[in-house]
PDB file of C-alpha atoms and ligand atoms in Angstrom:
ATOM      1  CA  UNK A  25     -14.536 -17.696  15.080  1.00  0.00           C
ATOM      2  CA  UNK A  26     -15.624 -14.720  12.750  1.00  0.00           C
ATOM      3  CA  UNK A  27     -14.406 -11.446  13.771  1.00  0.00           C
ATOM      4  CA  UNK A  28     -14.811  -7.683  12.860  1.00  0.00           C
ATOM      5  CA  UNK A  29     -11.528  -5.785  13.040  1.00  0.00           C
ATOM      6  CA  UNK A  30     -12.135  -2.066  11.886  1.00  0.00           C
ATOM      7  CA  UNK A  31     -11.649   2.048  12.743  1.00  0.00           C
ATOM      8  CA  UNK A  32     -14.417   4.316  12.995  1.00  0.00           C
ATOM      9  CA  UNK A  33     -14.602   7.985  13.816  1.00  0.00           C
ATOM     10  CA  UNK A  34     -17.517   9.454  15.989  1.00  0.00           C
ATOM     11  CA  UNK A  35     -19.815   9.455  13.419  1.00  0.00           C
ATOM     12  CA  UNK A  36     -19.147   5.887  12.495  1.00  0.00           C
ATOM     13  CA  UNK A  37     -17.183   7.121   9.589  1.00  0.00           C
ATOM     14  CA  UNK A  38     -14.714   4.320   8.168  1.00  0.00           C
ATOM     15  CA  UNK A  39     -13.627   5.787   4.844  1.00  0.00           C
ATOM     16  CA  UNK A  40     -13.131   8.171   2.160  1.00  0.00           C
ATOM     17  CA  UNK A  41     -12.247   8.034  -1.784  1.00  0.00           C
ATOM     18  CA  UNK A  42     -11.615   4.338  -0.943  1.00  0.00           C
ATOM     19  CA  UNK A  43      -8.810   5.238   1.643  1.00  0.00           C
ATOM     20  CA  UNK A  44      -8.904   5.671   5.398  1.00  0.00           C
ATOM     21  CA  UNK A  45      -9.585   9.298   6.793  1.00  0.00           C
ATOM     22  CA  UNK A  46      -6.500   9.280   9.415  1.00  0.00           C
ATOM     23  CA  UNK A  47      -3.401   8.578   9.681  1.00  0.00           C
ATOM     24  CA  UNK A  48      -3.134   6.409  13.260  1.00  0.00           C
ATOM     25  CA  UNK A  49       0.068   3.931  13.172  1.00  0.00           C
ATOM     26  CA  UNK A  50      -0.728   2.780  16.498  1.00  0.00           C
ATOM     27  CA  UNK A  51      -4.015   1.447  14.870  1.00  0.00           C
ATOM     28  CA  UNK A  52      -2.908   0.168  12.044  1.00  0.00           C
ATOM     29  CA  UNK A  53      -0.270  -1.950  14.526  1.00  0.00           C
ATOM     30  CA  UNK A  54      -2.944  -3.012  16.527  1.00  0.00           C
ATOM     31  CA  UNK A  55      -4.556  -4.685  13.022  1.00  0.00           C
ATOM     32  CA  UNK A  56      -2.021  -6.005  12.626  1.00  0.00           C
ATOM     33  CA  UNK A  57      -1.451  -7.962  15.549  1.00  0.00           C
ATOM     34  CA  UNK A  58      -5.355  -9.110  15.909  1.00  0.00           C
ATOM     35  CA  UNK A  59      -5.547 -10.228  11.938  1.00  0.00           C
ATOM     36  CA  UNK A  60      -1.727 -11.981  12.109  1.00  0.00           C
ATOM     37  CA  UNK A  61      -3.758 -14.558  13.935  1.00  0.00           C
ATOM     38  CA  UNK A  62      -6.162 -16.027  11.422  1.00  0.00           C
ATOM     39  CA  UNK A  63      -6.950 -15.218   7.863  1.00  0.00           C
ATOM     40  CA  UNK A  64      -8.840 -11.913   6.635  1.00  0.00           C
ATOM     41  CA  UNK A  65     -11.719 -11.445   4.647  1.00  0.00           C
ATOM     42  CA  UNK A  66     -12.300  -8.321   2.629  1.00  0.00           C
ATOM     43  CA  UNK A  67     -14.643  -6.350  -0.180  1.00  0.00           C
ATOM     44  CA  UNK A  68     -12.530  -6.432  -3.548  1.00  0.00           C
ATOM     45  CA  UNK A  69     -12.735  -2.312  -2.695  1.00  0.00           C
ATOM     46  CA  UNK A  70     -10.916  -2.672   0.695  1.00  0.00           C
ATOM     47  CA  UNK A  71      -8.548  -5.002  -0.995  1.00  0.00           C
ATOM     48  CA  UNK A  72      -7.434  -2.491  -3.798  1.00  0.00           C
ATOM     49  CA  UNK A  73      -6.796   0.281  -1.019  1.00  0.00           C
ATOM     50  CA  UNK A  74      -3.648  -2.345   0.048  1.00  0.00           C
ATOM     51  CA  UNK A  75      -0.634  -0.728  -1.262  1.00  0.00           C
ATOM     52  CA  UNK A  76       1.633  -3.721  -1.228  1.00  0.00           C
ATOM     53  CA  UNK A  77      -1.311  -6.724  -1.668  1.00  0.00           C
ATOM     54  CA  UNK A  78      -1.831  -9.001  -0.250  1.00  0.00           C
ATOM     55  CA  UNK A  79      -1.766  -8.855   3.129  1.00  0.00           C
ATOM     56  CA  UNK A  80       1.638 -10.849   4.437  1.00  0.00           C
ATOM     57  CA  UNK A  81       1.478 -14.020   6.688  1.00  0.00           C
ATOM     58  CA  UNK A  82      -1.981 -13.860   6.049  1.00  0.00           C
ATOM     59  CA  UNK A  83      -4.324 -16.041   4.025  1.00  0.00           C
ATOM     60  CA  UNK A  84      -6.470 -13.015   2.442  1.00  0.00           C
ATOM     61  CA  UNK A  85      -9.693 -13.424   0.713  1.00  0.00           C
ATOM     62  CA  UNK A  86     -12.077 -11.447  -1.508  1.00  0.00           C
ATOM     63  CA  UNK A  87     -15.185 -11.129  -2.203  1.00  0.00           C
ATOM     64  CA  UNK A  88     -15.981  -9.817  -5.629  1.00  0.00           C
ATOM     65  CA  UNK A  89     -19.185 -10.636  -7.938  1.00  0.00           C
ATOM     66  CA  UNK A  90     -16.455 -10.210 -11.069  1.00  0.00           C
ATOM     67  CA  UNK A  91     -16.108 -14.000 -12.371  1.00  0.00           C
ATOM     68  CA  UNK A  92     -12.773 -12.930 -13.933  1.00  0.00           C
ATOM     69  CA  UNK A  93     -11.281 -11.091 -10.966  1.00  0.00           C
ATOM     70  CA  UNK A  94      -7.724 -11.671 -10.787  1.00  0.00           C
ATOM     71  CA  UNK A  95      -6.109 -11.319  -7.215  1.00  0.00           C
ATOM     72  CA  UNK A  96      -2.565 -12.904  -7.235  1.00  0.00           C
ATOM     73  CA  UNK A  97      -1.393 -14.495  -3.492  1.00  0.00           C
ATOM     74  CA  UNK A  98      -5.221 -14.039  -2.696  1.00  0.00           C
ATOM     75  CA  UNK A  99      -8.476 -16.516  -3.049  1.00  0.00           C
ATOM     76  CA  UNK A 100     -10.890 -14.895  -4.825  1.00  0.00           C
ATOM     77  CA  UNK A 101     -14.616 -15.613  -3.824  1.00  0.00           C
ATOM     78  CA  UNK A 102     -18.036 -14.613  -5.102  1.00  0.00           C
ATOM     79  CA  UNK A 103     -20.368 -15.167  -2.336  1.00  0.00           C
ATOM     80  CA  UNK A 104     -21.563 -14.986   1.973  1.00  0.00           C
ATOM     81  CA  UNK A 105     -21.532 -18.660   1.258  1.00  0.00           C
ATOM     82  CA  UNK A 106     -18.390 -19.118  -0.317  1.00  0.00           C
ATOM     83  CA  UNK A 107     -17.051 -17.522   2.447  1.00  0.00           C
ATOM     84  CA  UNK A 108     -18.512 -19.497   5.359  1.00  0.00           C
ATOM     85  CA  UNK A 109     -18.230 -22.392   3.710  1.00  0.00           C
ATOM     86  CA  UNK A 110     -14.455 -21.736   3.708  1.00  0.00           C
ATOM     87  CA  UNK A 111     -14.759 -21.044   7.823  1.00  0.00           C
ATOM     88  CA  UNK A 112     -16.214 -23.801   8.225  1.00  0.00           C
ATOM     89  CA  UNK A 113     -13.825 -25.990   6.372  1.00  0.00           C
ATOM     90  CA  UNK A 114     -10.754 -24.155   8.039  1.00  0.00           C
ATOM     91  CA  UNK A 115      -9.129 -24.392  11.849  1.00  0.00           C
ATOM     92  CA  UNK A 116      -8.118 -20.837  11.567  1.00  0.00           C
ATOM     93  CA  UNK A 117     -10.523 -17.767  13.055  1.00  0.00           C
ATOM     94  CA  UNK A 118     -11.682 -15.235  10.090  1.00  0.00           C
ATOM     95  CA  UNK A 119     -10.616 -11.543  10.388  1.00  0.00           C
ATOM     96  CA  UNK A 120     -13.211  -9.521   8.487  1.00  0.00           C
ATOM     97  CA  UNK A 121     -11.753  -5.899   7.602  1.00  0.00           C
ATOM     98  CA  UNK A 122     -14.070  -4.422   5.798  1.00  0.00           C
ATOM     99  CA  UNK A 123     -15.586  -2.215   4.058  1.00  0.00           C
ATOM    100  CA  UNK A 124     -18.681  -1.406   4.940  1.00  0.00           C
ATOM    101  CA  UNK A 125     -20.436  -4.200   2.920  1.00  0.00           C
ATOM    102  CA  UNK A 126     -18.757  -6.712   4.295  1.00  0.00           C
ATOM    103  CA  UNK A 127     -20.097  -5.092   8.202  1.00  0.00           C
ATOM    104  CA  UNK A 128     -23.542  -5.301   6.266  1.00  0.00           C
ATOM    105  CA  UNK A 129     -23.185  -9.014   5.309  1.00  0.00           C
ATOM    106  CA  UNK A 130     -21.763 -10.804   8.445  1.00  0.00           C
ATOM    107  CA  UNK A 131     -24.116  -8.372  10.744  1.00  0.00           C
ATOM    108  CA  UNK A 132     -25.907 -12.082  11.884  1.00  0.00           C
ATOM    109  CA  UNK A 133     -22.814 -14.228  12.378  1.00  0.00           C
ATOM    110  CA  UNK A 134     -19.763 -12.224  13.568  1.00  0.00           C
ATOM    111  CA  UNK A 135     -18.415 -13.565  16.861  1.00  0.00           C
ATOM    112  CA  UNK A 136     -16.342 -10.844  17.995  1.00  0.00           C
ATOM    113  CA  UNK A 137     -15.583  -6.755  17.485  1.00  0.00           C
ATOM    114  CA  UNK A 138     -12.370  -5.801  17.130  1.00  0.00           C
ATOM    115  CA  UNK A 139     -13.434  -1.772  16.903  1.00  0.00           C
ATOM    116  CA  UNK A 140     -11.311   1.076  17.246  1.00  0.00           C
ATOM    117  CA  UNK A 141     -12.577   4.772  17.944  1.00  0.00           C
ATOM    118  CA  UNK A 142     -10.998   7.511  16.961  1.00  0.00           C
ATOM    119  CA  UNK A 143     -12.810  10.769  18.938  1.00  0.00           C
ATOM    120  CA  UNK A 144     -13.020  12.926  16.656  1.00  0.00           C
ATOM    121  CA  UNK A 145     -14.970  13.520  13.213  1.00  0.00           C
ATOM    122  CA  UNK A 146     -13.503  13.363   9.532  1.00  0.00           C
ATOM    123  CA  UNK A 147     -15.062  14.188   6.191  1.00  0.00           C
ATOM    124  CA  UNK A 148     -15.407  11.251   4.144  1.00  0.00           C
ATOM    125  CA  UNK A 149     -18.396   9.000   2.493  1.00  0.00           C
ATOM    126  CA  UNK A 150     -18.383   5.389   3.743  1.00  0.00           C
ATOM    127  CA  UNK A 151     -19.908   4.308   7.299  1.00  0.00           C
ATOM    128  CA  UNK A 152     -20.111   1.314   9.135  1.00  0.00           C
ATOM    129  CA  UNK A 153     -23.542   0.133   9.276  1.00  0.00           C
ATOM    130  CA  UNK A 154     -25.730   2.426  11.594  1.00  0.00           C
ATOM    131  CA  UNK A 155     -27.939  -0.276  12.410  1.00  0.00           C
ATOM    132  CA  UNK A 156     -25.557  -2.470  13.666  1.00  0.00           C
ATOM    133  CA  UNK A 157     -26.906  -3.956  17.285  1.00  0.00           C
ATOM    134  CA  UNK A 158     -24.489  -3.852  20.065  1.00  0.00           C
ATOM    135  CA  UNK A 159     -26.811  -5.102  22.837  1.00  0.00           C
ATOM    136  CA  UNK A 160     -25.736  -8.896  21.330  1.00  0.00           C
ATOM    137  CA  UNK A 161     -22.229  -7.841  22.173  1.00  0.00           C
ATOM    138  CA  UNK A 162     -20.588  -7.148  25.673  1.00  0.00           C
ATOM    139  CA  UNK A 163     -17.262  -5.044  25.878  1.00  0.00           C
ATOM    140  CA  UNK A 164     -14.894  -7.101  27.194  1.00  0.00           C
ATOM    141  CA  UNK A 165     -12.184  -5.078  27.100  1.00  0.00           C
ATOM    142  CA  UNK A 166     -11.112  -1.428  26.574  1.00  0.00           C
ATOM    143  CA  UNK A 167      -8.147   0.472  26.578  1.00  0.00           C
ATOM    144  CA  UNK A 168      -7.036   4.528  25.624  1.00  0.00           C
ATOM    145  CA  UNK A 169      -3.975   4.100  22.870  1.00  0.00           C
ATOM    146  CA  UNK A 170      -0.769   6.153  23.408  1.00  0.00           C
ATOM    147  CA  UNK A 171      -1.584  10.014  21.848  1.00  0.00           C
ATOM    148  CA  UNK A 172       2.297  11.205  20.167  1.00  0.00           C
ATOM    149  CA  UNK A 173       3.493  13.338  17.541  1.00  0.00           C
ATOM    150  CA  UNK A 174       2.957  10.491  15.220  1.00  0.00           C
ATOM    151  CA  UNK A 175      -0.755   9.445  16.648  1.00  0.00           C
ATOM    152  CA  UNK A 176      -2.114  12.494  16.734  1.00  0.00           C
ATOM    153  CA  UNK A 177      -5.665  11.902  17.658  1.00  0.00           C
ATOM    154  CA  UNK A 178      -7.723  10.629  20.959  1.00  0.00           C
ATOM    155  CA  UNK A 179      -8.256   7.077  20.507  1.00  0.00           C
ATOM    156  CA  UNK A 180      -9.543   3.920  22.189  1.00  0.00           C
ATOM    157  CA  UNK A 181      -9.102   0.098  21.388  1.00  0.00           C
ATOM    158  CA  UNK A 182     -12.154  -2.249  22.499  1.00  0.00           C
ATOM    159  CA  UNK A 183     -13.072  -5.892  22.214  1.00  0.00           C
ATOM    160  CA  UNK A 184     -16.710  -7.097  22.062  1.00  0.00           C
ATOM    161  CA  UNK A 185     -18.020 -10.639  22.063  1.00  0.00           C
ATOM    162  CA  UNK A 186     -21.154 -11.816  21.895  1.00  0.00           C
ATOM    163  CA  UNK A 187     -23.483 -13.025  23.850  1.00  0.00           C
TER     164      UNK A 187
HETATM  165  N1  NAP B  25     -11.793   2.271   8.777  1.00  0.00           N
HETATM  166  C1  NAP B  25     -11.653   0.993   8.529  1.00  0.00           C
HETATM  167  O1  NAP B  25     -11.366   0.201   9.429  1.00  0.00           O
HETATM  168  C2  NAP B  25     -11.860   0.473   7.144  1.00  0.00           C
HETATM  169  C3  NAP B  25     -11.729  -0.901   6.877  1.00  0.00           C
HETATM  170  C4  NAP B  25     -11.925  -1.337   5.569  1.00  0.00           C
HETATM  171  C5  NAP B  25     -12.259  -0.440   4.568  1.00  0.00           C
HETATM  172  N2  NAP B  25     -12.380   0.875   4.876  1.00  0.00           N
HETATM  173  C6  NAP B  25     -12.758   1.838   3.852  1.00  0.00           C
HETATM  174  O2  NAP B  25     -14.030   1.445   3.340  1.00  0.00           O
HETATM  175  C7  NAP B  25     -14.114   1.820   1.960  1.00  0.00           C
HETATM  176  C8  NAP B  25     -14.436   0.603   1.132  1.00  0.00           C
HETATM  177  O3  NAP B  25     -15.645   0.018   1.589  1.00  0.00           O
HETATM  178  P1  NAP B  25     -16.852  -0.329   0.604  1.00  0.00           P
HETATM  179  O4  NAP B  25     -18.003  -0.735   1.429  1.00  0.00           O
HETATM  180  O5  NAP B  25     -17.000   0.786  -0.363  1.00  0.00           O
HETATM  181  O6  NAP B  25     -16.283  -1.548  -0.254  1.00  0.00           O
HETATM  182  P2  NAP B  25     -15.859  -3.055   0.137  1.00  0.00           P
HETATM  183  O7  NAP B  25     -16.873  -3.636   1.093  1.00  0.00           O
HETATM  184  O8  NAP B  25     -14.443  -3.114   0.525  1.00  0.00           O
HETATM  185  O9  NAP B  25     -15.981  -3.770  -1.275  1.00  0.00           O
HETATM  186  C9  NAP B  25     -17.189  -3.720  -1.997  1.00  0.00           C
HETATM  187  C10 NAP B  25     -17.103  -4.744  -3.104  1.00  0.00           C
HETATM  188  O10 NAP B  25     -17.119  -6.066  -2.566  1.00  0.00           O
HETATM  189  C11 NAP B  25     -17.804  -6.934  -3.466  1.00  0.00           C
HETATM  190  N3  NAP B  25     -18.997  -7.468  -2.800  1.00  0.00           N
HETATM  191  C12 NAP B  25     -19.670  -6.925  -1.756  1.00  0.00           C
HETATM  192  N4  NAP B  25     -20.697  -7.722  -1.395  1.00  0.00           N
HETATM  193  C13 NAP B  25     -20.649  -8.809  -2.226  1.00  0.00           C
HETATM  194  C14 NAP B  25     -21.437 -10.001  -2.350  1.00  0.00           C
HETATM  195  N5  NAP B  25     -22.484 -10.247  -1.521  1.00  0.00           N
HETATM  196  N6  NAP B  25     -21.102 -10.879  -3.302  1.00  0.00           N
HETATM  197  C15 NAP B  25     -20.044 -10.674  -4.138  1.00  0.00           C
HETATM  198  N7  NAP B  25     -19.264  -9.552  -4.064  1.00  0.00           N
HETATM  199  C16 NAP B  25     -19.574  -8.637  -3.124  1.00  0.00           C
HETATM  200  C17 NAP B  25     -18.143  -6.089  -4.695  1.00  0.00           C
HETATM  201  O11 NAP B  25     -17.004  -6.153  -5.531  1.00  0.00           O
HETATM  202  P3  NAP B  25     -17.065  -5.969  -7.142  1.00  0.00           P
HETATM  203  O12 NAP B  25     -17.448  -4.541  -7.383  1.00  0.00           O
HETATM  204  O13 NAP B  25     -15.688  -6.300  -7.602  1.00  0.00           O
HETATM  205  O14 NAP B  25     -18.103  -6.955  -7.647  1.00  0.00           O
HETATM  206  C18 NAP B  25     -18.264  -4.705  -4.078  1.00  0.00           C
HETATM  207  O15 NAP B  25     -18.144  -3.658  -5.016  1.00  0.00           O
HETATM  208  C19 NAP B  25     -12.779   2.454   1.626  1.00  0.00           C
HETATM  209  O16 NAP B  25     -12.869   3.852   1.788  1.00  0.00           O
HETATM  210  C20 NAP B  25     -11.848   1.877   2.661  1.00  0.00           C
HETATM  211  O17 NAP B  25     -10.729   2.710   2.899  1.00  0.00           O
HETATM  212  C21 NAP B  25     -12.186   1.336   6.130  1.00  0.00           C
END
């Protein structure tokens, strides 16, 4: 299974000078517990955001077009192919978090959405695509996350699946 695990503002907004444009620990949690369950797939962008890289108790791959790219504790890839030739080879489901290339790339074959939305609007320059067609996916599930002095902003966790 090939998911989509990611956090969007209302504008679709996903990032900003290659960080994230919020501060929600309850998200970041929540990623946590959806990607400890398979492996994750990520832009070599998205991966250098990772303060303490790789991801733990996680098999985490990149995709780079760099031949010489060095990711230690990571498998470094170069192509969609690569990729889901790896899937296809592997038992366990792949996580992809981003950025907003990878969205582009696995538009046709993702399986599920793992989106959160944050309501409210951030400055910051990278989107998740616009184009993206939700009437293949129904929401199977959606809940409001727990607003505190440390999760400051409105939020809501959903899971999609196609159909
Ligand atoms: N809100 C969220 O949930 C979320 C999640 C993830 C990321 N983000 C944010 O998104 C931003 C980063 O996203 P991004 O779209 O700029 O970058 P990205 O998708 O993380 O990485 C882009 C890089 O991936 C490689 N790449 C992409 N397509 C490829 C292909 N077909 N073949 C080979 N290599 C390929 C290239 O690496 P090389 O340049 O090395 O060749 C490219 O520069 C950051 O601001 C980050 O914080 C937000």
């Amino acid at each position: 299974m090939l998911a989509y695990v990611w956090a969007e503002d209302e504008s679709q907004l996903i990032g900003k000078d290659d960080q994230l444009p919020w501060r929600l620990p309850v998200d970041v949690k929540f990623f946590k517990d959806v990607t400890m369950r398979g492996d994750v797939v990520m832009g070599r962008s998205t991966y250098e955001t990772i303060p303490n890289r790789p991801l733990k108790d996680r098999r985490n791959i990149v995709l780079t077009y760099q031949d010489d790219y060095d990711a230690p504790g990571a498998i470094v890839v170069h192509s969609k192919d690569e990729i889901l030739k790896l899937h296809e080879d592997s038992s366990e489901d792949f996580y992809i978090i981003g950025g907003a290339t990878l969205f582009e790339l696995f538009k046709d074959e993702v399986e599920e959405l793992y989106r959160t939305v944050i309501h409210d609007t951030f400055d910051g320059d990278t989107y998740f695509p616009g184009d993206f067609d939700y009437s293949k996916f129904e929401r199977v599930k959606y809940w409001s996350g727990v607003v505190d002095d440390k999760n400051k902003y409105p939020h809501t966790f959903e899971v999609w699946k196609r159909v």
